Amino acid sequence: MSTPVVAARGLSAGYGGQEIWGGATFEVEEGEFVAVLGPNGAGKSTLLRMLLGLIRPMSGSLEVLGEVPRRGNPAIGYVPQARTYETETAFRGVDLVRLGVDGNRWGPGRLLGSREREAGEAVRTAIEAVGASSYASRRLGQMSGGERQRLFLAQALAAEPRLLLLDEPLANLDLRNQSAMAELVGRLASSRGLTVVLVAHDVNPLRDLVDRVCYVAARGIEIGRPDEVITTGVLSRLYGAPVEVLVDSRNRRFVVGIDEELAHPHHHGAADEGAE
Amino acid sequence: MTAALFAAVGWNLARDVSQMLSYPFMQNAFEAGTVVALAAGIVGYFVVLRRSAFAAHALSHVGFAGGAGAALVAVAPLWGLLAFSVGAAAIMGGIGRRLRERDVVIGIVLMFALGLGYLFINLYQGSATDVYSILFGQIFGIDRFSVVLSAAVSLGAVLVLGAIYRPLLFASVDPEVAEARRVPVGALNVAFMTLLGVTVAVAVQIVGVLLIFALLVAPAAAAERLAARPAAAIAASAAIAVACTWIGLFLGFYFSPPVSFFIATLATGAYLAARLVSSVARRGGLRPRPGSRG
């Protein structure tokens, strides 16, 4: 077995000396699809930003693709929490995807000769992979949330990453689009051998797709199969408060608790964590 | 005030243009107007894309203090404009990227600069015409030195913009991903504001502090509605800015209203026309499929 894509040992995160979570030891293997779950403000986005090298661990060690996380690693594709664009925005989907190929290169718009052709090809391939060919040349402001989300995904894919970090790609989508998006990510992960770490509020659209879930809450992080982690016992320990996991006839899991604020997994607040 | 004293329009375009251009001051006006409109149209695309209209507005008013200060110490107004606009742009660019904080700091820089400008014109014993020319532009009065300096500054701004084009586009549209991809988002913000300061300084000479949007916002806003591809929108924006300037200079030469009035009116007309064209086009063939909105 090759080295793990993500290896965390005794990892803790925080801002300004204030710990958000700590004591996380886990590994993510090549080709794994991991969902990061947990209540608002638990530090799910913080974990992604740490993997990207945008913030440092408070303590412990973290390796991504065999090295200390560094900004600008081309092997990592990142889709932050959905950005909104006003209907006026002229920017087209294809132009957004193109930025994923060479937006970090200095110089004017077009590359020379074969490099330009290759860049165009990479953009086309990525757009086809997410099934957005029919609307990619429309303006971002005139697309639905689901259409935009697919183009953000295409932008991340265009640089051909090995590790894909997705922050709340299912937020603000209706149920049908949530499962379509989740299936698309699962399909891309398995067909391309991509490792995916996806932050979500709700495990249910992802339950049959992910290999493991990583649950982040006030008292720690637990990683494992969904039906091992999302249980009354484990979550009550992680929250440090009594919560109950209800399982319905289709094996969907719902977390309910005495403290709604802490435990409600469907809480799609406007001021999501990580917006800072 | 107007050039109509020199010549009358003959309704023969070729003859009218050649008659107009036989005056050296009109050659100066056309040369300066063209290079500045090109730069303003190009930089304007990013002003609209980044929603920095307030910063552009503030920088032009900061330029007012610079122009008044230059008059006070008897140097060419462009030096004062450049010094103040670029200095203020660096301050505005250096502060945080949070919109709320940014607006407050821009507002305070703007307010302080206007206070300084008021002090300078109070101390200045010259004529009120100089103040007017800063506020509303004085393209017919532009001297040879200012033409050359404006051309150099505009060309420099466009070249720098070309060099940082792709990362700036990335940082403007998608700052979070750009940051993760190691694009220096903060440094690009300072660089862009400085370019904006320089462009504002040269554009103030043409349309004045108060009508700066005629070159820096309206053409780009119109172009954005007509063309979606960034390169096409930039080209369209520059073309609209140049067209407004040329037609404005022509009308200002032959008719009594001032040039900046014509340029502002043409720019407004271009924007309204673009809105009309784009909304008609959207209602026609380019309509999104029904039910595709979520």
XYZ file of C-alpha atoms in Angstrom:
570
model
C 0.000 0.000 0.000
C 1.258 3.452 -0.886
C 1.602 6.256 1.661
C -1.764 7.610 2.806
C -3.072 10.733 1.051
C -3.798 12.365 4.401
C -2.071 11.405 7.641
C -2.955 13.234 10.863
C -1.427 12.490 14.242
C -2.613 14.192 17.423
C -3.849 17.054 15.255
C -5.609 20.030 16.782
C -7.004 23.208 15.256
C -7.805 26.628 16.599
C -7.584 30.356 16.145
C -5.800 32.748 18.474
C -4.859 30.116 21.063
C -8.466 28.907 21.285
C -8.756 25.236 20.370
C -11.713 24.270 18.148
C -11.018 20.552 18.082
C -8.104 18.359 18.984
C -6.633 14.916 19.355
C -7.405 13.836 15.804
C -5.461 10.844 14.536
C -6.573 9.391 11.231
C -5.445 8.472 7.742
C -7.183 8.777 4.397
C -6.069 6.218 1.819
C -5.641 6.774 -1.897
C -8.988 6.600 -3.684
C -11.086 6.931 -0.538
C -14.249 9.034 -0.409
C -14.601 10.588 3.050
C -17.439 12.827 4.214
C -16.665 15.327 6.970
C -19.754 15.885 9.108
C -20.578 17.823 12.232
C -22.550 20.749 13.593
C -22.090 24.373 12.520
C -18.946 25.956 13.854
C -17.346 22.619 14.721
C -14.381 23.379 12.454
C -15.110 21.311 9.353
C -13.983 24.057 6.968
C -11.003 24.614 9.245
C -9.935 21.047 8.589
C -10.082 21.645 4.821
C -8.176 24.910 5.111
C -5.528 23.080 7.086
C -5.213 20.408 4.399
C -4.769 23.236 1.873
C -1.957 24.765 3.903
C -3.943 27.992 4.427
C -3.772 27.627 8.216
C -1.341 25.721 10.423
C -2.221 23.051 12.940
C -2.214 24.243 16.553
C -0.438 21.064 17.489
C 0.227 17.591 16.157
C 1.402 16.632 12.713
C -0.314 16.587 9.351
C 0.889 15.270 6.028
C -0.930 15.596 2.718
C 0.296 13.511 -0.226
C 3.422 12.695 1.744
C 4.434 16.240 2.637
C 3.579 19.103 4.973
C 0.556 20.955 3.509
C 1.550 23.845 1.284
C -0.490 26.461 -0.514
C -0.718 26.058 -4.253
C -0.154 22.312 -4.394
C -1.431 21.492 -7.914
C -2.303 17.954 -6.813
C -5.120 19.333 -4.647
C -8.405 20.540 -6.140
C -10.519 22.773 -3.906
C -14.143 23.866 -4.102
C -14.954 26.312 -1.282
C -18.443 26.925 0.043
C -20.745 28.002 -2.765
C -20.021 31.476 -3.965
C -23.010 33.448 -5.128
C -23.015 35.550 -8.242
C -25.522 38.261 -9.005
C -27.630 37.847 -12.114
C -25.633 40.714 -13.608
C -22.368 38.790 -13.493
C -21.081 38.422 -17.014
C -18.432 35.837 -16.231
C -19.113 32.576 -18.060
C -18.812 29.053 -16.741
C -16.089 28.137 -19.243
C -13.985 31.110 -18.207
C -14.298 30.069 -14.568
C -13.177 26.521 -15.396
C -10.283 27.907 -17.443
C -9.010 29.733 -14.346
C -8.567 26.309 -12.784
C -6.094 25.408 -15.546
C -3.887 28.476 -15.717
C -5.409 31.213 -13.544
C -2.300 31.192 -11.371
C 0.042 31.847 -14.315
C 1.240 35.380 -14.985
C 0.626 37.018 -18.320
C -2.242 37.860 -20.652
C -5.246 35.735 -21.573
C -4.061 33.213 -24.112
C -1.165 30.799 -24.049
C 0.975 30.087 -27.078
C 0.362 27.392 -29.677
C 0.000 23.876 -28.326
C -0.214 25.059 -24.704
C -3.376 26.984 -25.562
C -4.845 23.894 -27.264
C -4.012 21.721 -24.268
C -5.588 24.227 -21.886
C -8.740 24.331 -24.014
C -8.822 20.548 -24.091
C -8.449 20.319 -20.291
C -11.350 22.757 -19.869
C -13.558 20.793 -22.281
C -12.744 17.453 -20.656
C -13.474 18.763 -17.158
C -16.786 20.291 -18.250
C -17.813 17.050 -19.963
C -16.850 15.062 -16.865
C -19.387 16.976 -14.761
C -22.029 16.939 -17.499
C -22.126 20.717 -17.910
C -21.382 21.007 -21.634
C -24.832 22.297 -22.539
C -24.723 25.345 -20.263
C -21.025 26.014 -19.560
C -20.898 28.980 -21.928
C -23.750 30.723 -20.125
C -23.087 33.469 -17.601
C -22.655 32.362 -13.984
C -25.327 34.765 -12.813
C -27.878 33.067 -15.065
C -27.302 29.535 -13.817
C -29.033 27.583 -11.097
C -27.169 26.739 -7.914
C -26.729 23.146 -9.061
C -25.345 24.161 -12.453
C -22.863 26.537 -10.863
C -21.785 23.910 -8.362
C -20.953 21.510 -11.224
C -18.807 24.168 -12.877
C -16.952 24.838 -9.630
C -16.286 21.119 -9.523
C -15.095 21.189 -13.140
C -12.746 24.051 -12.261
C -11.181 21.936 -9.530
C -10.928 18.910 -11.846
C -9.378 20.865 -14.712
C -5.950 20.886 -13.048
C -6.158 17.069 -12.740
C -5.729 16.812 -8.969
C -5.195 13.623 -6.947
C -7.030 14.935 -3.895
C -10.332 16.780 -4.093
C -11.487 18.943 -1.167
C -15.138 19.993 -1.377
C -16.689 22.337 1.177
C -20.470 21.952 1.443
C -21.072 21.182 -2.245
C -24.586 19.984 -1.363
C -25.637 23.098 0.562
C -28.378 25.207 -1.002
C -29.373 22.413 -3.395
C -32.766 20.751 -3.418
C -32.921 17.043 -2.502
C -32.863 15.825 -6.108
C -29.820 17.948 -6.933
C -28.139 16.918 -3.684
C -28.193 13.257 -4.606
C -27.259 13.984 -8.242
C -24.250 15.996 -7.083
C -23.242 13.377 -4.510
C -23.452 10.617 -7.125
C -21.427 12.671 -9.586
C -18.646 13.131 -7.028
C -18.736 9.420 -6.171
C -18.571 8.464 -9.865
C -15.654 10.839 -10.540
C -13.807 9.566 -7.495
C -14.032 5.937 -8.540
C -13.465 6.458 -12.280
C -10.424 8.674 -11.770
C -9.061 7.082 -8.622
C -9.476 10.435 -6.886
C -9.323 10.805 -3.134
C -12.235 12.973 -1.995
C -12.794 14.782 1.292
C -16.254 16.341 1.248
C -17.768 18.526 3.974
C -21.523 18.141 4.431
C -24.312 18.789 6.900
C -26.321 15.682 6.251
C -24.977 12.182 5.816
C -28.058 10.764 4.093
C -27.428 11.751 0.449
C -23.883 10.413 0.858
C -24.426 7.321 2.982
C -24.185 4.733 0.202
C -21.385 6.547 -1.629
C -18.772 7.309 0.973
C -16.232 4.853 2.308
C -16.002 6.525 5.678
C -17.258 9.567 7.534
C -15.243 11.873 9.721
C -17.417 13.423 12.418
C -16.139 16.681 13.895
C -17.657 18.008 17.132
C -16.660 19.879 20.269
C -15.079 16.921 22.067
C -13.122 15.431 19.192
C -13.089 13.730 15.846
C -14.209 10.213 15.042
C -13.630 8.520 11.710
C -15.176 5.290 10.517
C -18.025 3.735 8.538
C -21.249 5.799 8.712
C -23.160 3.215 10.757
C -20.263 2.910 13.196
C -19.836 6.634 13.784
C -23.339 8.030 13.508
C -24.690 6.307 16.564
C -26.204 7.577 19.788
C -23.194 6.467 21.824
C -20.413 7.917 19.653
C -22.125 11.222 18.922
C -23.141 11.817 22.535
C -19.480 11.409 23.440
C -18.323 13.744 20.621
C -20.883 16.428 21.441
C -20.351 16.051 25.169
C -24.135 16.211 25.436
C -26.872 13.637 25.099
C -27.989 13.252 21.508
C -29.940 10.510 19.879
C -29.512 8.989 16.432
C -32.781 7.874 14.873
C -32.666 5.346 12.024
C -35.679 5.162 9.714
C -36.895 2.250 7.604
C -34.544 3.165 4.738
C -31.549 3.309 7.062
C -31.432 7.104 6.920
C -29.899 8.573 10.037
C -31.123 11.637 11.871
C -29.401 13.243 14.805
C -31.662 14.807 17.377
C -30.622 16.308 20.644
C -31.718 18.287 23.632
C -29.729 21.245 22.392
C -31.004 21.994 18.891
C -28.169 24.400 18.268
C -25.557 21.701 18.784
C -27.156 18.720 17.224
C -29.385 19.632 14.325
C -27.760 18.300 11.180
C -30.157 19.984 8.758
C -29.505 23.459 9.982
C -28.690 25.380 6.794
C -28.012 28.700 8.441
C -27.137 31.717 6.313
C -24.042 32.376 8.400
C -22.317 29.056 7.891
C -19.107 28.288 9.644
C -15.947 28.987 7.706
C -17.452 32.090 6.135
C -14.941 34.152 8.099
C -14.924 78.724 -23.553
C -15.795 76.449 -26.440
C -13.975 75.921 -29.654
C -16.997 76.843 -31.754
C -15.495 80.303 -31.818
C -12.836 78.978 -34.169
C -14.892 77.010 -36.649
C -18.397 76.079 -37.651
C -19.633 72.600 -38.414
C -20.171 72.095 -42.138
C -22.017 68.750 -42.057
C -19.267 67.175 -44.170
C -17.661 64.755 -41.757
C -14.279 64.377 -43.475
C -13.886 68.114 -43.927
C -15.098 68.873 -40.401
C -12.669 66.384 -38.858
C -9.695 67.649 -40.841
C -10.611 71.232 -40.025
C -10.860 70.319 -36.345
C -7.525 68.493 -36.349
C -5.732 71.398 -37.976
C -5.699 73.020 -34.547
C -2.766 71.828 -32.398
C -4.843 71.967 -29.220
C -7.326 69.572 -30.841
C -4.514 67.209 -31.813
C -3.388 67.223 -28.201
C -6.934 66.616 -27.051
C -7.430 63.684 -29.416
C -4.096 62.072 -28.574
C -4.555 62.371 -24.821
C -8.239 61.452 -25.038
C -7.525 58.321 -27.053
C -4.781 56.832 -24.872
C -6.592 57.681 -21.664
C -9.909 56.276 -22.914
C -8.160 53.060 -23.955
C -6.572 52.624 -20.529
C -9.752 53.625 -18.684
C -11.871 51.254 -20.756
C -9.510 48.342 -20.072
C -9.021 49.040 -16.356
C -12.759 49.759 -16.128
C -13.534 46.132 -16.946
C -11.888 45.118 -13.688
C -13.570 47.982 -11.801
C -16.946 46.550 -12.805
C -15.891 42.921 -12.302
C -14.482 43.609 -8.835
C -17.290 46.047 -7.951
C -14.727 48.721 -7.137
C -16.807 51.651 -8.412
C -16.763 53.262 -4.992
C -12.966 53.071 -4.893
C -12.776 54.656 -8.357
C -15.147 57.403 -7.242
C -13.090 58.051 -4.102
C -9.768 58.041 -5.968
C -10.990 60.697 -8.375
C -11.977 62.931 -5.477
C -8.587 62.326 -3.908
C -7.225 63.496 -7.257
C -9.099 66.744 -6.719
C -6.931 67.426 -3.665
C -3.872 66.484 -5.727
C -4.821 68.801 -8.588
C -5.558 71.681 -6.199
C -2.283 71.040 -4.370
C -0.370 71.092 -7.657
C -1.943 74.441 -8.560
C -0.940 75.773 -5.147
C 2.727 74.880 -5.593
C 2.614 75.763 -9.313
C 3.459 72.414 -10.922
C 1.545 70.618 -13.670
C -1.785 69.345 -12.266
C -1.067 65.800 -13.480
C 1.794 65.451 -10.976
C -0.524 66.273 -8.096
C -3.229 63.994 -9.459
C -0.801 61.089 -9.802
C 0.812 61.575 -6.387
C -2.473 61.776 -4.486
C -4.378 59.090 -6.399
C -1.566 56.553 -6.242
C -0.887 57.278 -2.564
C -4.534 56.873 -1.649
C -4.832 53.744 -3.825
C -1.961 52.131 -1.957
C -3.683 52.860 1.365
C -7.024 51.521 0.120
C -5.439 48.442 -1.417
C -3.410 47.654 1.676
C -6.382 47.365 4.001
C -8.406 44.220 4.500
C -10.483 42.512 1.867
C -13.648 42.586 3.934
C -16.154 44.673 2.073
C -17.532 46.492 5.080
C -14.143 47.575 6.404
C -13.003 48.472 2.912
C -15.953 50.778 2.291
C -15.420 52.576 5.584
C -11.695 53.128 4.987
C -12.311 54.283 1.411
C -14.949 56.694 2.685
C -12.586 58.132 5.280
C -9.735 58.553 2.778
C -12.210 60.261 0.422
C -13.472 62.606 3.147
C -9.989 63.564 4.331
C -8.813 64.219 0.760
C -11.778 66.487 0.068
C -10.981 68.404 3.248
C -7.391 68.840 2.062
C -8.590 69.887 -1.392
C -10.811 72.531 0.157
C -7.855 73.846 2.163
C -5.692 73.994 -0.981
C -8.204 75.956 -3.046
C -8.651 78.267 -0.089
C -4.943 78.966 0.036
C -4.701 79.140 -3.748
C -5.046 82.670 -5.083
C -5.563 81.765 -8.750
C -8.763 81.760 -10.742
C -11.825 79.587 -10.169
C -11.367 78.216 -13.710
C -8.530 76.005 -12.482
C -10.825 74.464 -9.881
C -13.546 73.970 -12.477
C -11.120 72.263 -14.828
C -10.230 69.720 -12.134
C -13.876 69.066 -11.353
C -15.140 68.817 -14.926
C -12.028 68.243 -17.029
C -10.193 70.548 -19.362
C -9.300 68.474 -22.355
C -9.030 71.411 -24.779
C -6.458 73.026 -22.535
C -4.147 70.023 -22.220
C -0.499 70.847 -22.960
C 2.056 68.809 -24.885
C 3.872 67.665 -21.760
C 0.683 66.318 -20.185
C -0.177 64.489 -23.409
C 3.164 62.692 -23.407
C 3.039 61.925 -19.691
C -0.556 60.676 -19.973
C 0.386 58.429 -22.875
C 3.358 56.985 -20.978
C 1.313 56.434 -17.832
C -1.629 54.872 -19.705
C 0.604 52.577 -21.712
C 2.460 51.547 -18.539
C -0.832 50.783 -16.777
C -2.050 48.629 -19.670
C 1.262 46.734 -19.880
C 1.271 45.986 -16.151
C -2.355 44.904 -16.366
C -1.419 42.563 -19.205
C 1.338 41.022 -17.104
C -0.937 40.342 -14.124
C -4.059 39.694 -16.209
C -4.713 36.023 -15.504
C -4.029 35.960 -11.747
C -5.919 39.245 -11.343
C -8.913 37.744 -13.127
C -8.685 34.686 -10.867
C -8.375 36.795 -7.702
C -11.263 39.025 -8.800
C -13.762 36.296 -9.659
C -12.790 33.532 -7.282
C -10.521 34.824 -4.489
C -10.779 31.771 -2.231
C -9.704 29.244 -4.829
C -7.103 31.670 -6.136
C -5.614 31.943 -2.654
C -5.495 28.165 -2.313
C -3.747 28.002 -5.704
C -1.067 30.353 -4.379
C -2.188 33.437 -6.258
C -1.038 36.468 -4.201
C -4.549 37.844 -3.749
C -3.571 40.615 -1.319
C -0.634 41.875 -3.389
C -2.776 41.845 -6.532
C -5.353 43.956 -4.736
C -2.704 46.584 -3.964
C -1.365 46.374 -7.527
C -4.820 46.804 -9.032
C -5.683 49.754 -6.804
C -2.419 51.422 -7.796
C -3.214 50.902 -11.493
C -6.658 52.307 -10.821
C -5.130 55.343 -9.094
C -2.877 56.015 -12.083
C -5.734 55.605 -14.553
C -8.016 57.860 -12.537
C -5.297 60.539 -12.448
C -4.961 60.690 -16.228
C -8.703 60.370 -16.817
C -9.473 63.307 -14.514
C -7.779 65.571 -17.050
C -10.258 64.514 -19.720
C -13.622 64.321 -17.958
C -12.823 65.743 -14.533
C -13.213 64.419 -11.020
C -16.986 64.457 -11.028
C -17.521 62.705 -14.366
C -14.874 60.021 -13.997
C -17.432 57.205 -14.346
C -18.025 58.298 -17.926
C -14.724 56.637 -18.859
C -14.085 54.254 -15.980
C -17.435 52.588 -15.287
C -20.091 53.229 -17.942
C -18.171 51.816 -20.968
C -17.171 48.670 -19.058
C -20.665 48.206 -17.658
C -22.078 48.483 -21.186
C -19.428 46.107 -22.581
C -20.108 43.516 -19.890
C -23.687 43.312 -21.077
C -22.728 42.940 -24.716
C -19.841 40.459 -24.423
C -19.331 37.787 -21.779
C -15.864 36.537 -22.724
C -13.355 38.606 -20.695
C -11.107 39.502 -23.647
C -14.101 40.486 -25.779
C -15.640 42.536 -22.967
C -12.335 44.350 -22.410
C -12.003 45.141 -26.115
C -15.607 46.350 -26.279
C -15.139 48.489 -23.172
C -12.036 50.170 -24.617
C -13.807 50.704 -27.949
C -16.855 52.288 -26.294
C -14.669 54.567 -24.139
C -12.669 55.702 -27.182
C -15.802 56.218 -29.283
C -17.452 58.308 -26.562
C -14.291 60.411 -26.259
C -13.888 60.963 -29.999
C -17.518 61.866 -30.609
C -17.530 63.979 -27.452
C -14.466 65.920 -28.616
C -15.986 66.444 -32.061
C -19.287 67.715 -30.639
C -17.500 69.815 -28.036
C -15.448 71.447 -30.757
C -18.375 72.417 -32.964
C -21.131 73.031 -30.439
C -21.280 75.123 -27.318
C -21.862 72.551 -24.534
C -18.608 71.338 -22.929
C -16.814 68.130 -23.982
C -17.240 66.346 -20.626
C -20.982 66.818 -20.865
C -20.997 65.128 -24.263
C -18.760 62.268 -23.132
C -20.887 61.674 -20.025
C -24.085 61.730 -22.077
C -22.685 59.385 -24.722
C -21.401 56.970 -22.073
C -24.793 56.952 -20.384
C -26.437 56.362 -23.762
C -24.045 53.488 -24.507
C -24.903 51.861 -21.195
C -28.645 52.228 -21.684
C -28.407 50.908 -25.242
C -26.380 47.907 -24.046
C -28.975 47.174 -21.369
C -31.697 47.290 -23.970
C -29.814 45.078 -26.428
C -28.895 42.499 -23.776
C -32.393 42.283 -22.315
C -33.890 41.833 -25.788
C -31.293 39.160 -26.587
C -31.984 37.409 -23.293
C -35.704 37.390 -23.900
C -35.070 35.951 -27.356
C -32.791 33.033 -28.156
C -30.589 33.055 -25.086
C -33.297 32.288 -22.558
C -32.321 29.590 -20.047
C -34.266 26.351 -20.303
C -37.463 26.411 -18.259
C -37.085 24.848 -14.846
C -33.307 25.038 -14.888
C -33.198 27.573 -12.087
C -32.798 26.180 -8.591
